[in-house]
Amino acid sequence: MTTRKDAKPVSDSKTLDNLSNETRAFAPSKEFSDHAVASSASYEAAEADRLGYWADQARKVLTWDTDFTQTLDWSQAPVSKWFVGGKLNAAYNALDRHVENGLGDRVAIYFEGEPGDTRTYTYAQLTEEVKKAANAFESLGVAKGDRVAVYLPMIPEAVITMLACARIGAIHSVVFGGFSADALRSRIDDADAKLVVTADGTWRRGKPSALKAAVDGALAAPGHTVENVLVVKRNAEPVEFGPLDKWWHEVVDAASTEHTAVAHDSEHPLFVLYTSGTTGKPKGIVHTTGGFLTQGAVTHRDTFDLHPETDVYWCTADIGWITGHSYVTYAPLINGATQLMYEGTPDTPHQGRWWELVEKYGVSILYTAPTAIRTFMKWGRQIPDGYDLSSLRVLGSVGEPINPEAWMWYRDVIGTNNGKNGERKEHPTPIVDTWWQTETGAHMIAPLPGVTHTKPGSAQVAVPGISIDVVDEAGESVGNGEGGFLVIREPWPSMLRGIWGDMERYKETYWSRFENMYFAGDGAKKDDDGDLWLLGRVDDVMNVSGHRLSTTEIESSLVAHPYVAEAAVVGAKDETTGEAVVAFVILQTEPAEGEDVVATLRNHVGKDIGPIAKPKHVLVVPELPKTRSGKIMRRLLKDVAEGREVGDATTLSDSTVMSQIAQSMGK
Ligand code: ATP
Ligand code: MG
């Protein structure tokens, strides 16, 4: 069965060949739509007056000390200025104003540590902690514009540190706690950080895991700019203290709870954050204040249908990724939401931990990544079936294209669960697949729950006020039913303002491929309704006998086979076909005795999407190389498939995976 159009001659093959035949679609329930925050009116308002829409939203979701006089200044393109002349304080917006508005007793953060310890912070309490931290940082000589490196686990102090920086106008640079001393040092040096905030350690898989030692390693060689290291006591493992080191509980706890937030310019830098490194060396992305906060808060409200008085929101992303910045630290607090923060791994002490947390805290909005969903599929539905997930109302996905089968599983197993006794919901919770990047700062493509007819595997439509297109090699819009390059046609509030210290690289990386369009690096197609499907990185697009094939569609086909838990597809140089499809798969079920799994899977893909997509090689491997944020690093697999030395693997979550793969291939 295939819906592929007839092959075009090579020279004519400007766009990706569409292979997928996914046709399922789900209308929103009336029950949901009746109470939805968003409506089609947002699209209409944004379409009628895009800048007017953003100006209205900026005034609606934020409290400005000084109102802005111009919504967008694009005269220095591709560097934008949003809400020009406006002044505000991010921490005041996230905290103090809620307390002033009588919401001081609302829970801001429920924290659950991996060992099961818990803490609850109301808005009033969190405001106080941030004020103390702001005073403490200032007492350590940190001033507006200085950089602070944050190397912390998923504990409330991470959010407190980021907001304390924002309060005083210092620029945070969060480095994922799993990164090595070298990765930390290169990021400290790149930003000339003055202060490092870290912890003695954290808990991973039931064991204490050290952090401070990596900071010691990072700062061992001279020549850095760090003046102080502030250490949160988390797991009480012994740490070595040097002349720069101070305990958080000594410095911050002693600080005053009085601190007045001064307003900063709308374009004052809020943070620097490095990309995941999926496609190469990470880039230090710069975000500023007014635009970043506006688009984050608006999308958090609309994409997740946030009702802050009743919802309990849980985003499982680490603070070290953009998702943790936009949708843990900033947007939920700006919106006055109650959120859950969990320190540890999903399988500690058992594989039902997440679902136990959903049940315990009554989580109503869950936002996670496809890699997690595929892992839960592999562990089996009997685990979530054993918990009461009836509180869930909206499910989100981010980070990679979500395979239609994973989407359906998310809907059927998680989104329909109405209690431990097997009761099912009449209306499954909507699923929102959100496409965006470190560079975009906030959601760019996502359905709106209660409004959009959702389709498994499609991120669907640009959010209101965002102008997305799919173009061919020449930069011309493709028609419905065609694929090409995903671009952004108009500047947007939460867009990056540059790459830290390298404006040329900013222009070259994002603005040189097509004139006046931001090119994101991803391939996409428009289906017959004009809905958007993300097809993976264009660097990963394969050219097999003149057909341009996407990794995502072949991977989704493999994942739909009951034997396969996860799949990664790459193109490897091939003498006859130009490139050949090579698939790496992790199995979830033992195949029948004597069955040739490789042949079965090759035939499955051939039948599912067409003979041209049939992998030349299928390699069964124990693990796939993933970034610490859970994305598959195809470029490393391509190196393997083409017999090369593997490239930059510094952001790999498990450094042994590549040798495990080599071993399984008998190398
Ligand atoms: P680097 O730019 O260093 O290679 P990265 O692109 O992985 O790293 P991120 O900014 O964390 O860094 O990831 C953004 C990318 O993640 C997008 O460009 C896209 O490829 C992918 N992505 C994120 N969300 C989705 C989604 N919902 N559907 C499809 N792809 C997604
Ligand atoms: Mg990227």
XYZ file of C-alpha atoms and ligand atoms in Angstrom:
699
model
C 0.000 0.000 0.000
C 1.531 3.302 -0.988
C 0.319 6.793 -1.688
C 3.625 7.898 -3.180
C 3.356 9.918 -6.298
C 5.153 8.737 -9.377
C 8.883 9.264 -9.294
C 10.149 12.500 -10.727
C 13.378 12.676 -12.718
C 16.385 13.509 -10.524
C 16.960 16.981 -11.921
C 13.384 17.881 -11.188
C 13.326 16.523 -7.672
C 13.175 19.812 -5.786
C 11.182 18.648 -2.834
C 10.957 15.681 -0.561
C 8.974 12.747 -1.795
C 5.960 12.251 0.387
C 5.727 8.734 1.621
C 3.581 8.580 4.675
C -0.001 7.461 4.348
C -1.141 8.509 7.799
C -4.735 9.680 7.520
C -6.181 9.490 11.023
C -7.604 12.709 12.456
C -9.464 13.541 15.651
C -11.932 16.331 16.160
C -11.860 18.152 19.492
C -14.676 17.183 21.826
C -17.373 19.734 22.457
C -16.827 19.252 26.158
C -13.231 20.444 25.771
C -13.915 23.205 23.249
C -16.580 24.729 25.466
C -13.994 25.523 28.138
C -10.937 26.064 25.950
C -8.779 29.129 26.515
C -7.944 29.454 22.834
C -10.315 29.833 19.951
C -10.107 30.481 16.265
C -10.462 34.178 17.141
C -6.725 34.251 17.980
C -5.818 33.204 14.442
C -8.202 35.765 13.038
C -6.867 38.569 15.236
C -3.273 37.711 14.363
C -4.053 37.476 10.690
C -5.833 40.815 10.613
C -2.982 42.640 12.384
C 0.042 40.537 13.292
C 1.993 43.186 15.181
C -1.142 44.505 16.834
C -1.869 40.987 18.048
C 1.583 40.658 19.634
C 1.373 44.120 21.176
C -1.974 43.230 22.765
C -0.621 39.934 24.037
C 2.525 41.548 25.470
C 0.365 43.942 27.486
C -1.979 41.171 28.513
C 0.494 38.602 29.827
C 3.135 40.958 31.248
C 3.237 43.902 33.604
C 5.414 46.646 32.130
C 7.099 49.304 34.265
C 7.312 51.465 31.187
C 5.063 50.720 28.269
C 6.709 50.152 24.879
C 6.366 52.624 22.041
C 7.098 50.389 19.044
C 6.150 46.729 18.678
C 8.883 45.656 16.267
C 12.031 47.333 15.005
C 13.335 45.278 12.080
C 15.572 47.997 10.662
C 18.715 46.086 11.727
C 17.526 42.775 10.259
C 18.182 39.971 10.897
C 18.506 41.316 14.441
C 15.108 42.303 15.768
C 13.972 44.491 18.614
C 10.572 43.818 20.144
C 8.474 46.047 22.363
C 10.946 48.868 21.915
C 11.220 51.357 24.757
C 9.409 49.020 27.148
C 10.907 48.224 30.552
C 10.067 45.337 32.820
C 11.516 42.854 35.267
C 11.169 39.147 34.451
C 11.299 37.981 38.073
C 8.751 40.572 39.164
C 6.457 39.298 36.424
C 6.997 35.672 37.417
C 6.618 36.222 41.159
C 6.029 39.500 43.017
C 3.046 40.642 41.017
C 1.174 37.400 41.725
C 1.735 37.939 45.435
C 0.575 41.551 45.091
C -2.518 40.236 43.311
C -3.471 38.039 46.245
C -2.109 34.759 44.869
C 0.743 34.432 47.374
C -0.654 31.209 48.800
C -0.981 29.470 45.444
C 1.549 26.683 44.980
C 4.159 27.618 42.403
C 6.301 24.477 42.612
C 5.754 21.022 43.998
C 9.177 19.467 44.081
C 9.780 15.761 44.336
C 13.337 14.478 44.653
C 14.340 11.125 43.279
C 14.664 9.594 46.764
C 11.101 10.741 47.497
C 11.814 13.900 49.518
C 9.366 16.694 48.789
C 9.173 20.472 49.070
C 6.367 22.866 48.233
C 6.866 26.542 47.366
C 3.960 28.946 47.245
C 4.340 32.068 45.124
C 5.026 34.052 48.304
C 7.735 31.640 49.421
C 9.368 31.417 46.002
C 9.409 35.217 45.773
C 11.206 35.369 49.090
C 13.794 32.779 48.041
C 14.501 34.615 44.809
C 14.897 37.917 46.636
C 17.392 36.310 49.007
C 19.333 34.776 46.122
C 19.350 38.112 44.280
C 20.791 39.822 47.367
C 23.320 37.031 47.772
C 24.490 37.215 44.160
C 24.871 40.979 44.453
C 26.874 40.533 47.641
C 29.214 38.323 45.603
C 29.782 41.158 43.169
C 27.412 40.048 40.418
C 25.911 43.054 38.637
C 23.623 43.739 35.701
C 25.032 42.270 32.486
C 27.425 39.845 34.236
C 27.206 36.188 33.268
C 26.366 33.419 35.722
C 26.965 29.766 34.839
C 24.362 27.438 36.310
C 25.313 23.795 36.692
C 22.515 22.352 38.787
C 20.236 19.322 38.872
C 16.436 19.564 38.617
C 15.918 21.109 42.030
C 14.062 24.318 42.953
C 17.375 26.172 43.400
C 17.815 25.958 39.615
C 14.663 28.017 39.046
C 15.521 30.291 41.974
C 18.985 30.941 40.530
C 17.701 31.734 37.054
C 15.059 34.109 38.373
C 17.517 35.769 40.769
C 19.799 36.448 37.794
C 16.908 37.856 35.791
C 15.915 40.020 38.741
C 19.278 41.761 38.903
C 19.816 41.741 35.148
C 22.614 39.167 35.203
C 22.646 36.792 32.230
C 22.394 33.106 33.068
C 24.025 30.378 31.077
C 22.652 27.046 32.210
C 24.843 24.052 31.470
C 23.184 20.659 31.669
C 24.251 18.851 34.855
C 25.191 15.754 32.891
C 27.881 17.517 30.876
C 31.559 16.935 31.462
C 34.031 19.288 33.107
C 35.404 20.167 29.658
C 31.984 21.053 28.246
C 31.305 23.165 31.328
C 34.658 24.957 31.048
C 34.194 25.779 27.375
C 30.786 27.314 28.163
C 32.157 29.228 31.163
C 34.929 30.611 28.953
C 32.655 31.412 26.026
C 30.491 33.605 28.268
C 33.241 34.812 30.689
C 31.105 33.770 33.645
C 31.778 35.478 36.966
C 29.799 33.168 39.226
C 29.088 29.439 39.017
C 26.098 28.026 40.890
C 26.234 24.283 41.402
C 25.369 21.532 43.901
C 27.399 18.893 45.663
C 25.490 16.422 43.540
C 22.133 14.970 42.689
C 20.383 11.604 42.650
C 20.385 9.403 39.556
C 18.954 5.896 39.468
C 18.899 5.637 43.227
C 22.528 6.640 43.710
C 24.165 9.915 44.609
C 25.806 11.463 41.579
C 28.473 14.144 41.883
C 28.400 17.597 40.286
C 30.822 19.719 42.264
C 33.748 17.550 41.178
C 33.104 18.518 37.550
C 33.157 22.200 38.504
C 36.490 21.605 40.258
C 37.734 19.926 37.097
C 36.453 22.731 34.903
C 38.170 25.397 36.982
C 41.403 23.471 37.615
C 43.323 25.134 34.807
C 43.933 28.866 35.279
C 42.743 31.558 32.921
C 39.045 31.583 33.746
C 36.921 34.529 34.886
C 35.068 32.844 37.775
C 35.236 34.687 41.110
C 32.861 32.576 43.210
C 31.296 29.127 43.202
C 28.077 28.766 45.150
C 27.270 25.188 46.159
C 23.805 23.890 47.025
C 23.844 20.962 49.433
C 21.726 18.287 47.852
C 23.034 14.788 48.394
C 25.520 15.350 51.232
C 28.354 13.527 49.480
C 31.774 14.789 50.543
C 33.074 17.654 48.407
C 36.367 19.467 48.339
C 36.160 23.154 49.103
C 38.629 25.595 47.577
C 39.062 29.357 47.945
C 36.266 30.217 45.481
C 33.669 27.911 47.037
C 30.814 28.926 49.315
C 27.772 27.036 50.528
C 24.434 28.265 49.216
C 22.786 27.705 52.600
C 25.335 29.951 54.272
C 25.280 32.804 51.782
C 21.692 32.765 50.540
C 19.937 31.834 53.755
C 21.660 34.721 55.512
C 20.583 37.235 52.873
C 17.756 39.705 53.326
C 14.275 38.933 52.012
C 13.909 42.547 50.922
C 14.885 43.201 47.350
C 13.392 45.676 44.934
C 13.286 44.545 41.340
C 14.418 47.261 38.953
C 13.024 47.312 35.448
C 15.278 46.306 32.560
C 14.978 47.178 28.935
C 12.762 44.888 26.878
C 15.861 43.988 24.841
C 18.102 43.357 27.842
C 19.676 39.878 27.436
C 17.990 37.329 29.682
C 20.176 34.319 28.980
C 22.579 32.442 26.766
C 21.858 28.781 26.119
C 23.659 26.292 23.926
C 21.761 24.159 21.398
C 21.623 20.392 21.840
C 24.458 19.650 19.424
C 22.435 17.158 17.414
C 23.840 18.426 14.139
C 27.265 19.605 15.242
C 29.047 21.935 17.643
C 26.502 23.618 19.945
C 25.732 27.295 19.362
C 25.346 29.835 22.219
C 21.896 31.260 21.570
C 21.048 34.686 23.011
C 17.521 35.570 24.162
C 16.284 38.892 25.501
C 13.485 39.793 27.882
C 10.197 41.232 26.598
C 9.710 39.196 23.443
C 10.897 35.938 24.958
C 8.546 36.237 27.930
C 5.585 37.295 25.811
C 5.666 34.446 23.332
C 6.529 31.901 26.021
C 3.570 32.923 28.194
C 1.095 33.180 25.320
C 1.968 29.776 23.883
C 2.061 28.154 27.318
C -1.455 29.450 27.936
C -2.909 28.575 24.531
C -1.075 25.391 23.506
C -1.729 23.755 26.857
C -5.128 25.324 27.498
C -3.840 26.551 30.837
C -6.373 27.254 33.581
C -3.945 28.425 36.260
C -6.425 28.269 39.124
C -7.035 24.542 38.718
C -4.329 22.958 36.561
C -1.253 21.129 37.768
C 1.305 21.343 35.008
C 4.331 19.113 34.593
C 7.033 19.598 32.006
C 9.593 16.817 32.326
C 12.408 18.675 30.539
C 15.659 19.391 32.303
C 16.451 23.002 33.095
C 19.555 22.588 30.909
C 17.446 22.684 27.726
C 15.419 25.408 26.166
C 12.232 23.565 27.110
C 13.277 23.827 30.751
C 13.925 27.556 30.320
C 10.775 28.546 28.461
C 8.317 26.028 29.883
C 9.597 25.343 33.410
C 11.258 28.505 34.681
C 9.591 31.346 32.829
C 6.207 30.815 31.152
C 4.432 28.784 33.870
C 5.400 31.292 36.562
C 4.585 34.300 34.390
C 1.159 32.679 33.948
C 0.742 31.987 37.665
C 0.563 28.229 37.162
C 1.159 25.439 39.663
C 3.794 23.024 38.469
C 5.524 19.830 39.420
C 9.289 19.479 39.263
C 10.885 16.041 39.490
C 14.575 15.471 39.991
C 15.199 11.934 38.859
C 14.882 9.234 36.252
C 11.554 7.675 35.182
C 12.546 4.168 36.279
C 13.629 4.882 39.846
C 12.724 3.158 42.050
C 10.344 1.525 39.533
C 9.111 2.018 35.969
C 5.817 3.489 37.126
C 7.367 6.500 38.868
C 6.025 9.136 36.478
C 2.505 7.764 36.597
C 2.690 7.542 40.350
C 3.601 11.260 40.324
C 0.733 12.137 37.969
C -1.651 10.335 40.312
C -0.149 11.788 43.499
C -0.147 15.428 42.376
C -3.189 15.281 40.111
C -1.156 16.429 37.111
C -3.497 17.758 34.437
C -1.045 18.902 31.743
C 1.936 16.714 30.884
C 4.647 17.886 28.508
C 7.371 15.439 27.485
C 9.474 14.088 24.608
C 8.907 11.284 22.085
C 11.948 9.430 23.397
C 10.230 9.085 26.775
C 6.991 7.932 25.180
C 8.807 5.276 23.132
C 10.554 4.093 26.289
C 7.213 3.701 28.076
C 5.859 1.791 25.076
C 8.822 -0.560 25.352
C 8.173 -1.098 29.073
C 4.562 -1.952 28.343
C 1.150 -0.445 28.940
C 0.484 -2.582 32.015
C 2.643 -0.110 33.968
C 0.640 3.110 33.372
C -2.564 1.040 33.403
C -1.876 0.399 37.074
C -2.278 4.088 37.986
C -5.117 6.576 38.045
C -4.354 9.115 35.317
C -7.840 10.580 35.196
C -6.542 14.056 36.094
C -4.748 14.453 32.751
C -6.430 16.846 30.291
C -3.701 17.846 27.816
C -0.634 15.939 26.640
C 2.274 17.643 24.905
C 5.262 16.440 22.924
C 8.512 18.203 22.003
C 12.038 17.593 20.776
C 11.694 15.313 17.790
C 9.022 14.365 15.323
C 6.629 12.081 17.180
C 6.013 8.838 15.302
C 2.301 8.319 14.621
C 2.392 5.019 16.541
C 3.900 6.716 19.584
C 1.276 9.464 19.284
C -1.541 6.882 19.211
C -0.084 5.051 22.183
C 0.168 8.335 24.115
C -3.488 8.992 23.341
C -4.809 5.481 23.957
C -2.785 4.461 26.977
C -2.112 7.736 28.783
C -4.806 10.022 27.418
C -7.709 7.624 27.857
C -6.822 6.244 31.304
C -9.617 7.149 33.699
C -8.633 5.204 36.788
C -6.809 2.105 37.896
C -9.744 -0.232 37.369
C -9.423 0.035 33.614
C -12.080 2.689 33.189
C -11.567 4.695 29.983
C -12.308 8.342 29.265
C -15.083 9.022 26.827
C -13.014 11.771 25.198
C -9.273 11.098 25.117
C -7.146 14.100 26.079
C -5.924 16.174 23.154
C -2.294 15.743 22.157
C -0.269 18.772 21.122
C 2.920 18.185 19.201
C 4.979 21.358 19.499
C 7.704 22.224 17.003
C 10.254 24.818 18.016
C 13.964 25.242 18.711
C 16.411 26.795 21.151
C 16.607 29.565 18.575
C 12.858 30.182 18.385
C 12.500 30.458 22.178
C 8.871 29.304 22.189
C 6.377 27.167 20.294
C 6.123 27.990 16.595
C 4.013 25.151 15.230
C 1.405 23.402 17.365
C -2.264 22.546 17.283
C -4.509 24.372 19.736
C -6.428 21.959 21.951
C -10.151 22.372 21.605
C -9.681 24.112 18.278
C -7.542 22.008 15.931
C -8.488 18.608 14.509
C -5.369 16.728 15.550
C -3.453 14.264 13.377
C -1.050 11.679 14.801
C 2.516 12.704 13.928
C 1.784 16.194 12.666
C 2.635 19.441 14.457
C 0.078 20.934 12.073
C -0.240 24.698 12.106
C 1.773 27.798 12.947
C 0.685 29.297 16.250
C -1.244 32.564 15.904
C 1.023 35.441 14.896
C 3.751 33.208 13.425
C 4.484 32.956 9.748
C 5.782 29.520 8.709
C 6.243 28.183 5.219
C 7.701 25.238 3.348
C 9.781 26.207 0.332
C 11.730 24.478 -2.419
C 15.421 24.905 -3.292
C 14.643 28.217 -4.958
C 12.746 29.572 -1.957
C 9.327 29.259 -3.608
C 6.418 28.018 -1.482
C 5.565 24.426 -2.196
C 1.971 23.413 -2.744
C -0.148 21.138 -0.595
C 1.030 17.562 -0.793
C 4.653 18.615 -1.284
C 7.744 18.742 0.888
C 10.760 21.011 1.235
C 12.568 23.311 3.673
C 10.834 24.691 6.737
C 11.287 28.464 6.956
C 9.993 31.341 9.044
C 8.971 34.306 6.947
C 8.478 37.035 9.535
C 10.381 37.942 12.717
C 8.744 36.702 15.924
C 8.888 38.013 19.517
C 10.919 35.186 21.095
C 13.403 34.844 18.255
C 17.082 34.597 19.104
C 18.931 37.891 18.913
C 22.174 36.250 17.868
C 24.891 33.760 18.721
C 26.867 34.858 21.773
C 29.955 36.698 20.585
C 29.535 35.749 16.929
C 27.058 37.841 14.916
C 28.531 36.669 11.621
C 27.854 33.051 12.490
C 24.277 34.035 13.335
C 23.703 35.522 9.891
C 25.529 32.747 8.111
C 23.788 29.909 9.986
C 20.183 31.047 9.768
C 19.804 33.753 7.152
C 22.073 32.851 4.252
C 20.244 29.918 2.667
C 17.156 31.910 1.584
C 16.783 35.635 1.231
C 14.757 37.291 4.025
C 13.764 33.969 5.527
C 14.957 32.242 8.658
C 15.894 28.699 7.734
C 15.577 26.331 10.666
C 17.492 23.320 9.293
C 14.442 21.069 9.267
C 12.572 19.490 6.391
C 8.784 19.474 6.337
C 5.855 18.824 4.080
C 2.385 20.214 3.698
C -0.308 17.580 3.486
C -3.393 17.889 1.344
C -5.044 20.081 3.968
C -1.956 22.288 4.220
C -1.037 20.873 7.655
C 2.665 20.655 8.487
C 4.589 17.435 9.053
C 8.169 17.631 10.281
C 10.464 15.291 8.398
C 13.768 15.581 10.262
C 16.891 17.584 9.500
C 17.491 18.431 5.871
C 21.109 17.390 6.384
C 19.705 13.938 7.058
C 17.516 13.794 3.963
C 18.540 10.830 1.831
C 18.753 10.770 -1.903
C 18.075 7.261 -3.118
C 18.101 6.882 -6.899
C 16.895 10.463 -7.217
C 14.184 10.207 -4.577
C 14.547 12.505 -1.613
C 13.485 10.491 1.404
C 13.026 11.650 4.978
C 14.459 9.739 7.908
C 11.357 10.417 9.981
C 8.887 8.634 7.754
C 10.939 5.463 7.473
C 11.611 5.487 11.210
C 7.902 5.878 11.911
C 7.156 2.918 9.686
C 9.688 0.786 11.563
C 8.378 1.895 14.966
C 4.876 0.884 13.843
C 6.062 -2.729 13.556
C 5.392 -4.658 16.764
C 8.998 -5.881 17.010
C 10.528 -2.415 17.048
C 10.918 -0.153 20.062
C 13.051 2.561 18.473
C 14.575 3.180 15.082
C 17.087 5.541 13.531
C 17.562 5.791 9.794
C 20.496 7.288 7.898
C 21.614 7.475 4.307
C 24.987 5.887 3.533
C 26.940 6.425 0.328
C 26.098 3.750 -2.212
C 27.698 3.141 -5.585
C 24.530 2.229 -7.422
C 21.801 4.292 -5.810
C 23.794 7.347 -4.647
C 22.662 6.744 -1.117
C 21.216 3.697 0.556
C 18.821 3.578 3.494
C 20.447 2.076 6.579
C 18.270 1.442 9.633
C 19.410 0.894 13.197
C 16.704 -0.662 15.354
C 16.176 -1.586 18.970
C 13.823 -4.538 19.315
C 11.147 -4.739 21.994
C 9.913 -8.248 21.311
C 11.898 -11.380 20.678
C 11.042 -12.484 17.125
C 9.638 -15.974 16.509
C 12.150 -18.810 16.503
C 14.089 -18.917 13.252
C 12.517 -15.732 11.895
C 14.713 -13.441 9.828
C 13.976 -10.125 11.558
C 15.982 -8.145 9.055
C 13.989 -9.482 6.123
C 10.719 -9.019 8.009
C 11.454 -5.376 8.746
C 12.745 -4.608 5.252
C 9.597 -6.070 3.760
C 7.435 -4.252 6.242
C 8.824 -0.875 5.173
C 8.644 -1.849 1.513
C 4.993 -2.720 1.892
C 4.113 0.149 4.192
C 5.598 3.032 2.242
C 7.043 1.737 -0.992
C 9.956 -0.283 -2.379
C 12.203 2.775 -2.715
C 12.143 3.260 1.067
C 13.114 -0.345 1.842
C 16.286 -0.218 3.961
C 19.303 -1.808 2.308
C 20.628 -2.749 5.727
C 18.808 -3.208 9.022
C 21.113 -3.411 12.010
C 19.775 -4.585 15.330
C 21.529 -2.628 18.086
C 21.209 -2.534 21.887
C 21.002 1.276 22.127
C 20.874 4.400 19.972
C 23.120 7.418 20.402
C 21.066 10.247 21.876
C 21.797 13.728 23.075
C 21.228 14.473 26.719
C 17.920 15.980 25.697
C 16.863 12.664 24.156
C 17.328 13.330 20.447
C 18.797 10.670 18.216
C 22.205 11.708 16.868
C 21.945 10.400 13.342
C 25.196 11.974 12.219
C 27.127 9.549 14.450
C 25.230 6.595 12.969
C 25.982 7.888 9.497
C 29.657 7.867 10.415
C 29.265 4.228 11.445
C 27.280 3.324 8.323
C 29.942 4.871 6.114
C 32.803 3.372 8.096
C 34.235 6.678 9.308
C 35.608 7.760 12.649
C 32.667 9.169 14.664
C 32.425 12.960 15.012
C 31.810 15.343 17.961
C 30.061 13.313 20.647
C 30.355 15.718 23.566
C 26.628 16.067 24.088
C 25.945 12.334 23.943
C 24.064 11.139 27.007
C 25.855 7.807 27.253
C 29.389 7.822 25.971
C 29.540 4.007 25.785
C 26.715 3.707 23.259
C 28.912 4.053 20.193
C 31.196 1.236 21.295
C 28.162 -0.918 22.182
C 26.924 -0.398 18.628
C 30.311 -1.185 17.112
C 30.433 -4.341 19.203
C 26.969 -5.455 18.157
C 28.076 -5.037 14.554
C 31.060 -7.236 15.217
C 33.669 -4.483 14.871
P 21.946 21.693 17.186
O 21.256 22.895 16.604
O 23.144 22.041 18.029
O 22.203 20.611 16.205
P 19.358 20.823 18.156
O 18.826 21.373 16.873
O 19.048 19.408 18.514
O 20.940 21.034 18.253
P 17.420 22.098 19.868
O 17.220 23.546 19.705
O 17.326 21.527 21.249
O 18.857 21.744 19.372
O 16.399 21.298 18.981
C 15.612 21.875 17.957
C 15.316 20.846 16.917
O 14.587 19.750 17.480
C 14.454 21.311 15.774
O 15.209 22.001 14.794
C 13.868 20.001 15.257
O 14.774 19.342 14.412
C 13.694 19.193 16.520
N 12.310 19.288 17.037
C 11.912 19.895 18.165
N 10.586 19.726 18.367
C 10.128 19.010 17.322
C 8.831 18.512 16.952
N 7.757 18.707 17.702
N 8.741 17.824 15.791
C 9.826 17.621 15.025
N 11.065 18.035 15.334
C 11.223 18.731 16.468
Mg 19.319 23.056 15.819
